[in-house]
Tab-separated table of C-alpha atoms in Angstrom:
chain	number	residue	atom	x	y	z
A	280	MET	CA	96.357	91.055	136.574
A	281	ARG	CA	93.734	92.283	134.105
A	282	VAL	CA	94.841	94.408	131.162
A	283	VAL	CA	93.089	95.734	128.065
A	284	GLN	CA	95.016	94.722	124.978
A	285	VAL	CA	94.561	95.280	121.256
A	286	GLU	CA	93.503	91.935	119.807
A	287	GLN	CA	94.253	93.150	116.279
A	288	PRO	CA	94.502	96.624	114.712
A	289	GLY	CA	91.114	98.144	114.064
A	290	GLY	CA	88.145	99.769	115.755
A	291	PRO	CA	87.223	99.971	119.451
A	292	GLU	CA	85.819	96.439	119.350
A	293	CYS	CA	89.427	95.200	119.051
A	294	LEU	CA	90.069	96.137	122.697
A	295	VAL	CA	89.685	93.045	124.877
A	296	VAL	CA	90.336	92.220	128.531
A	297	ALA	CA	93.150	89.712	129.066
A	298	GLN	CA	95.257	88.324	131.881
A	299	ARG	CA	98.965	89.143	132.109
A	300	PRO	CA	101.524	88.382	134.858
A	301	ASP	CA	101.785	90.938	137.639
A	302	PRO	CA	104.829	93.178	137.114
A	303	VAL	CA	107.978	92.717	139.198
A	304	PRO	CA	110.109	95.841	139.761
A	305	GLY	CA	113.714	95.937	138.633
A	306	PRO	CA	116.369	98.365	139.872
A	307	GLY	CA	115.080	101.923	140.018
A	308	GLU	CA	111.474	100.933	139.284
A	309	LEU	CA	108.131	101.181	141.066
A	310	VAL	CA	105.006	99.070	140.768
A	311	ILE	CA	101.841	101.161	141.025
A	312	ARG	CA	98.408	99.788	141.883
A	313	VAL	CA	96.277	101.660	139.348
A	314	ALA	CA	93.352	103.827	140.479
A	315	ALA	CA	92.753	105.460	137.091
A	316	ALA	CA	94.302	105.364	133.618
A	317	GLY	CA	94.028	108.310	131.237
A	318	VAL	CA	92.809	107.740	127.683
A	319	ASN	CA	94.735	109.737	125.069
A	320	ARG	CA	94.618	110.215	121.294
A	321	ALA	CA	97.830	108.220	121.040
A	322	ASP	CA	95.958	105.200	122.421
A	323	LEU	CA	93.462	105.403	119.564
A	324	LEU	CA	96.307	105.551	117.058
A	325	GLN	CA	97.945	102.528	118.711
A	326	ARG	CA	94.669	100.613	118.552
A	327	GLU	CA	94.472	101.343	114.822
A	328	GLY	CA	98.030	100.107	114.273
A	329	HIS	CA	99.520	103.548	113.538
A	330	TYR	CA	101.497	104.203	116.739
A	331	PRO	CA	103.349	101.125	118.033
A	332	PRO	CA	104.819	101.222	121.547
A	333	PRO	CA	108.531	101.969	121.857
A	334	PRO	CA	110.928	99.047	122.411
A	335	GLY	CA	110.610	97.523	125.870
A	336	ALA	CA	107.195	99.022	126.621
A	337	PRO	CA	104.116	96.827	127.206
A	338	ASP	CA	102.129	96.133	124.059
A	339	TRP	CA	98.800	97.265	125.531
A	340	PRO	CA	97.796	100.974	125.561
A	341	GLY	CA	97.936	103.614	128.276
A	342	LEU	CA	100.358	106.527	128.721
A	343	GLU	CA	99.432	107.724	132.217
A	344	VAL	CA	97.975	106.470	135.467
A	345	SER	CA	97.312	107.417	139.047
A	346	GLY	CA	97.378	105.012	141.958
A	347	THR	CA	99.369	103.977	144.992
A	348	VAL	CA	102.852	102.541	145.419
A	349	ALA	CA	102.649	98.735	145.619
A	350	ALA	CA	106.321	97.666	145.367
A	351	ARG	CA	109.825	99.054	144.869
A	352	GLY	CA	112.879	97.754	143.082
A	353	ALA	CA	116.472	97.874	144.275
A	354	GLY	CA	117.815	101.375	144.725
A	355	VAL	CA	114.412	103.018	145.254
A	356	ASP	CA	114.278	104.824	148.605
A	357	PRO	CA	111.326	103.530	150.670
A	358	ALA	CA	111.300	106.795	152.619
A	359	ALA	CA	110.706	108.735	149.399
A	360	TRP	CA	108.278	106.187	147.914
A	361	PRO	CA	106.534	104.402	150.818
A	362	ASP	CA	103.826	101.792	150.408
A	363	ASP	CA	100.390	103.185	149.496
A	364	LEU	CA	101.745	106.658	148.643
A	365	PRO	CA	99.316	108.417	146.235
A	366	VAL	CA	101.169	108.940	142.956
A	367	ALA	CA	100.685	109.558	139.245
A	368	ALA	CA	103.016	108.334	136.519
A	369	LEU	CA	104.041	109.066	132.940
A	370	LEU	CA	104.337	105.801	130.999
A	371	ALA	CA	105.699	104.564	127.687
A	372	GLY	CA	102.701	102.216	127.568
A	373	GLY	CA	100.723	99.683	129.566
A	374	GLY	CA	98.433	101.952	131.562
A	375	TYR	CA	95.228	100.028	130.781
A	376	ALA	CA	95.892	97.575	133.599
A	377	GLU	CA	95.479	96.886	137.304
A	378	TYR	CA	99.219	97.384	137.923
A	379	VAL	CA	101.972	99.215	136.037
A	380	LEU	CA	105.753	99.173	136.147
A	381	VAL	CA	107.512	102.528	135.782
A	382	PRO	CA	110.942	104.109	136.416
A	383	ALA	CA	110.800	106.062	139.680
A	384	GLY	CA	111.931	109.230	137.877
A	385	GLN	CA	108.669	109.271	135.908
A	386	VAL	CA	106.468	109.296	139.001
A	387	LEU	CA	104.784	112.341	140.563
A	388	ARG	CA	103.394	112.653	144.079
A	389	VAL	CA	99.716	113.553	143.884
A	390	PRO	CA	99.330	117.089	145.300
A	391	ALA	CA	97.136	117.567	148.338
A	392	GLY	CA	93.633	118.590	147.343
A	393	LEU	CA	93.598	116.569	144.100
A	394	ASP	CA	91.673	113.317	144.383
A	395	LEU	CA	93.449	110.158	143.320
A	396	VAL	CA	91.139	109.266	140.426
A	397	THR	CA	91.234	112.746	138.849
A	398	ALA	CA	95.033	112.586	139.105
A	399	GLY	CA	94.905	109.878	136.423
A	400	GLY	CA	94.470	112.680	133.895
A	401	LEU	CA	97.428	114.700	135.167
A	402	PRO	CA	100.790	113.288	133.969
A	403	GLU	CA	100.438	113.301	130.186
A	404	ALA	CA	98.673	116.673	130.064
A	405	ALA	CA	101.013	118.361	132.540
A	406	CYS	CA	104.217	117.007	131.028
A	407	THR	CA	103.119	117.663	127.432
A	408	ALA	CA	101.917	121.184	128.184
A	409	TRP	CA	104.976	122.225	130.204
A	410	THR	CA	107.697	120.838	127.947
A	411	ASN	CA	106.073	122.109	124.745
A	412	LEU	CA	104.989	125.523	125.951
A	413	VAL	CA	108.047	126.424	128.014
A	414	ASP	CA	110.975	124.185	127.057
A	415	THR	CA	110.252	124.055	123.314
A	416	GLY	CA	108.032	127.092	122.757
A	417	GLY	CA	109.940	129.447	125.038
A	418	LEU	CA	106.661	130.861	126.352
A	419	ALA	CA	107.169	133.609	128.944
A	420	PRO	CA	104.957	135.863	131.073
A	421	GLY	CA	103.482	138.747	129.093
A	422	GLN	CA	103.502	136.847	125.788
A	423	THR	CA	100.472	135.658	123.814
A	424	LEU	CA	99.603	132.012	123.193
A	425	LEU	CA	97.152	130.350	120.800
A	426	VAL	CA	96.026	126.867	121.827
A	427	GLN	CA	94.512	125.068	118.856
A	428	GLY	CA	91.936	122.867	120.558
A	429	GLY	CA	91.370	124.200	124.061
A	430	SER	CA	88.777	121.558	124.875
A	431	GLY	CA	91.104	118.557	124.612
A	432	GLY	CA	92.907	116.829	127.446
A	433	VAL	CA	96.191	118.655	126.824
A	434	GLY	CA	94.553	121.821	125.492
A	435	SER	CA	92.329	122.338	128.538
A	436	PHE	CA	95.361	121.941	130.793
A	437	ALA	CA	97.533	124.205	128.631
A	438	VAL	CA	94.959	127.016	128.781
A	439	GLN	CA	94.981	126.912	132.593
A	440	LEU	CA	98.753	126.576	132.868
A	441	ALA	CA	99.504	129.458	130.525
A	442	ALA	CA	96.999	131.714	132.290
A	443	ALA	CA	98.595	130.855	135.647
A	444	LEU	CA	102.021	131.749	134.194
A	445	GLY	CA	100.848	135.260	133.268
A	446	VAL	CA	100.358	134.638	129.549
A	447	ARG	CA	97.513	136.045	127.446
A	448	VAL	CA	95.658	132.963	126.178
A	449	LEU	CA	93.703	132.644	122.948
A	450	THR	CA	92.185	129.303	122.064
A	451	THR	CA	89.869	127.608	119.588
A	452	ALA	CA	86.849	125.465	120.383
A	453	GLY	CA	83.854	124.098	118.502
A	454	GLY	CA	80.534	125.573	119.531
A	455	SER	CA	79.337	128.102	122.088
A	456	GLU	CA	79.129	125.683	125.013
A	457	ARG	CA	82.710	124.479	124.632
A	458	ALA	CA	83.862	128.058	124.095
A	459	ALA	CA	82.206	129.110	127.364
A	460	ARG	CA	83.980	126.318	129.239
A	461	CYS	CA	87.340	127.384	127.801
A	462	ARG	CA	86.713	130.905	129.074
A	463	GLU	CA	85.987	129.469	132.518
A	464	LEU	CA	89.418	127.793	132.395
A	465	GLY	CA	91.110	131.170	131.929
A	466	ALA	CA	91.191	131.834	128.178
A	467	ASP	CA	91.108	135.555	127.365
A	468	LEU	CA	89.593	134.930	123.933
A	469	VAL	CA	87.899	131.814	122.539
A	470	ILE	CA	87.405	131.511	118.790
A	471	ASP	CA	84.668	129.190	117.532
A	472	HIS	CA	86.447	127.424	114.681
A	473	ARG	CA	83.112	126.184	113.348
A	474	SER	CA	81.792	129.662	112.605
A	475	GLU	CA	84.733	132.111	112.756
A	476	ASP	CA	87.802	132.808	110.643
A	477	VAL	CA	90.556	131.866	113.095
A	478	PRO	CA	93.454	133.915	111.614
A	479	ALA	CA	91.217	136.979	111.221
A	480	ALA	CA	90.072	136.713	114.828
A	481	VAL	CA	93.639	136.238	116.102
A	482	LEU	CA	94.974	139.213	114.168
A	483	ALA	CA	92.057	141.384	115.291
A	484	ALA	CA	92.676	140.449	118.919
A	485	THR	CA	96.399	141.183	118.698
A	486	GLY	CA	96.245	144.415	116.711
A	487	GLY	CA	97.580	142.670	113.613
A	488	ARG	CA	100.698	141.413	115.391
A	489	GLY	CA	99.860	137.733	115.832
A	490	VAL	CA	100.788	135.398	118.679
A	491	ASP	CA	104.178	134.442	120.091
A	492	VAL	CA	103.491	130.707	120.444
A	493	ILE	CA	100.961	128.270	118.986
A	494	LEU	CA	100.329	124.866	120.553
A	495	ASP	CA	98.861	122.845	117.710
A	496	VAL	CA	97.088	119.485	117.446
A	497	LEU	CA	95.892	119.951	113.860
A	498	GLY	CA	99.110	119.105	112.024
A	499	ALA	CA	99.262	119.322	108.249
A	500	GLY	CA	95.761	120.714	107.791
A	501	GLY	CA	96.490	123.673	110.036
A	502	LEU	CA	99.843	124.839	108.672
A	503	ASP	CA	98.632	127.785	106.573
A	504	GLN	CA	96.225	128.948	109.259
A	505	ASN	CA	98.857	128.751	111.968
A	506	LEU	CA	101.488	130.579	109.950
A	507	ALA	CA	99.013	133.406	109.366
A	508	CYS	CA	98.446	133.629	113.138
A	509	LEU	CA	102.138	133.846	114.113
A	510	ALA	CA	103.881	137.063	115.065
A	511	THR	CA	107.339	137.880	113.747
A	512	GLY	CA	109.705	135.547	115.561
A	513	GLY	CA	106.809	133.316	116.612
A	514	ARG	CA	107.038	129.608	117.376
A	515	LEU	CA	104.639	126.942	116.128
A	516	VAL	CA	104.823	123.747	118.219
A	517	VAL	CA	103.016	120.821	116.585
A	518	ILE	CA	102.005	118.035	118.989
A	519	GLY	CA	99.204	116.361	117.008
A	520	THR	CA	98.105	115.430	113.510
A	521	GLN	CA	94.310	115.438	113.697
A	522	ARG	CA	94.170	116.990	110.204
A	523	GLY	CA	96.871	114.916	108.610
A	524	THR	CA	100.603	114.260	108.615
A	525	ARG	CA	101.633	115.671	105.234
A	526	GLY	CA	101.111	119.202	104.000
A	527	THR	CA	102.705	122.188	102.284
A	528	LEU	CA	104.108	125.325	103.881
A	529	ASP	CA	104.785	128.734	102.368
A	530	LEU	CA	108.496	129.033	103.121
A	531	ALA	CA	108.649	132.631	101.940
A	532	ALA	CA	106.034	133.601	104.530
A	533	LEU	CA	107.864	131.565	107.184
A	534	MET	CA	111.145	133.283	106.349
A	535	ALA	CA	109.568	136.734	106.293
A	536	LYS	CA	108.280	136.181	109.829
A	537	ARG	CA	111.541	134.575	110.978
A	538	ALA	CA	109.299	131.965	112.556
A	539	VAL	CA	110.086	128.496	113.843
A	540	VAL	CA	108.069	125.310	113.288
A	541	THR	CA	108.809	122.438	115.658
A	542	GLY	CA	107.239	118.996	115.919
A	543	THR	CA	107.555	117.061	119.166
A	544	THR	CA	106.410	113.846	120.810
A	545	LEU	CA	106.772	112.757	124.422
A	546	ARG	CA	106.277	108.993	124.378
A	547	PRO	CA	109.471	107.915	122.527
A	548	ARG	CA	111.791	110.009	124.714
A	549	SER	CA	114.379	108.240	126.845
A	550	VAL	CA	113.947	107.630	130.574
A	551	PRO	CA	116.473	110.394	131.442
A	552	GLU	CA	114.615	112.840	129.183
A	553	LYS	CA	111.258	111.982	130.724
A	554	THR	CA	112.766	112.139	134.196
A	555	ALA	CA	113.897	115.707	133.487
A	556	VAL	CA	110.418	116.677	132.274
A	557	VAL	CA	108.772	115.138	135.354
A	558	ALA	CA	111.236	116.964	137.612
A	559	ALA	CA	110.370	120.279	135.940
A	560	VAL	CA	106.638	119.573	136.274
A	561	THR	CA	107.132	118.699	139.945
A	562	GLU	CA	108.916	122.004	140.538
A	563	HIS	CA	106.848	124.370	138.408
A	564	VAL	CA	103.423	122.831	137.750
A	565	LEU	CA	102.445	120.795	140.818
A	566	PRO	CA	102.413	123.886	143.064
A	567	LEU	CA	99.815	125.382	140.686
A	568	VAL	CA	97.782	122.183	140.950
A	569	ALA	CA	98.118	122.171	144.742
A	570	ASP	CA	96.752	125.707	145.082
A	571	GLY	CA	93.873	125.017	142.685
A	572	ARG	CA	94.893	127.264	139.793
A	573	VAL	CA	95.366	124.311	137.430
A	574	ARG	CA	93.390	121.069	137.352
A	575	PRO	CA	92.969	118.103	135.013
A	576	VAL	CA	89.533	118.365	133.401
A	577	VAL	CA	87.719	115.008	133.460
A	578	HIS	CA	84.833	114.365	131.069
A	579	ALA	CA	83.994	110.780	132.041
A	580	ARG	CA	85.083	107.876	134.214
A	581	LEU	CA	84.471	104.343	132.931
A	582	PRO	CA	85.365	100.855	134.216
A	583	LEU	CA	88.471	99.274	132.711
A	584	ASP	CA	86.431	96.634	130.894
A	585	ARG	CA	84.606	99.415	129.021
A	586	ALA	CA	87.763	100.651	127.306
A	587	ALA	CA	86.069	100.173	123.927
A	588	ASP	CA	83.300	102.573	124.996
A	589	ALA	CA	85.949	105.051	126.160
A	590	HIS	CA	87.538	104.954	122.701
A	591	ARG	CA	84.142	105.396	121.027
A	592	LEU	CA	83.563	108.424	123.231
A	593	MET	CA	86.941	109.865	122.224
A	594	ASP	CA	86.139	109.211	118.559
A	595	SER	CA	82.816	111.059	118.904
A	596	GLY	CA	84.500	114.458	119.254
A	597	GLU	CA	82.257	115.310	122.209
A	598	VAL	CA	84.848	114.890	124.961
A	599	PHE	CA	85.893	117.990	126.895
A	600	GLY	CA	89.091	117.181	128.776
A	601	LYS	CA	89.982	113.632	129.754
A	602	VAL	CA	88.353	110.208	129.782
A	603	LEU	CA	89.563	107.918	132.579
A	604	LEU	CA	89.459	104.126	132.942
A	605	LEU	CA	89.061	102.667	136.444
A	606	PRO	CA	90.231	99.099	137.165
């Protein structure tokens, strides 16, 4: 099969098409014939040599795919996972390929009404948004959420999901056009981080109280800003480091607000942990996708052999939602 591997750490030009053996399923595993592979920020970090795959995962990038069931390993029920069933899967790596191997517990049935290619942008966004907003952040109906970066692949999904759960959603975006699109996704307030003071806008919108939960992709460079935006007892959930990995935090202010700062990642989690997340997404999120309230937002679809162009597009900062690769 064709895969896109990293020839050596570096820029997008280091992504090259190569041939690898077709995967053979072991016990409890499925082989999926890939229709689309999602491109994520983690893939860019892996390409640069900063985010190696966990032990046992393929050494080429790709954390999510959609496709159809091609083969089953021992112990996988063919009635539950029949040939050619439309599915999407959360991976530890290896999605930039014509076929992927994945534990059956990390596979989602594609909901009716969602086309198979668009479903390639579903697993990583849905699983990241659900587990960080609800499991880690404790977000509940009636609360207020700030999504730092509502135009990203996860951010655009999180805005829709939170709105569907009955949460008041504030988000940031760069520029009036991107802000307008975030409002269309269900955000109650969009703050243009290029021209507005984000903490001032958040506090004005919440009567000085602040927000209950922040979903953050900024990392170190956003710590002070995020702390200023939190309500007493608020939770800051850091899922990205676009503005750095090391910073300082005013502990006195954190203590005064009795706030919590949590950092999480999804990729290194064990198969049982990921299986539990996928089960929760199947129960709570897929019905919202099926009825049209939540959808993956797709910016572009490119052939697999143009993975380098997909990474250049991601690096440009112009992407709204997801970029997909099609074998």
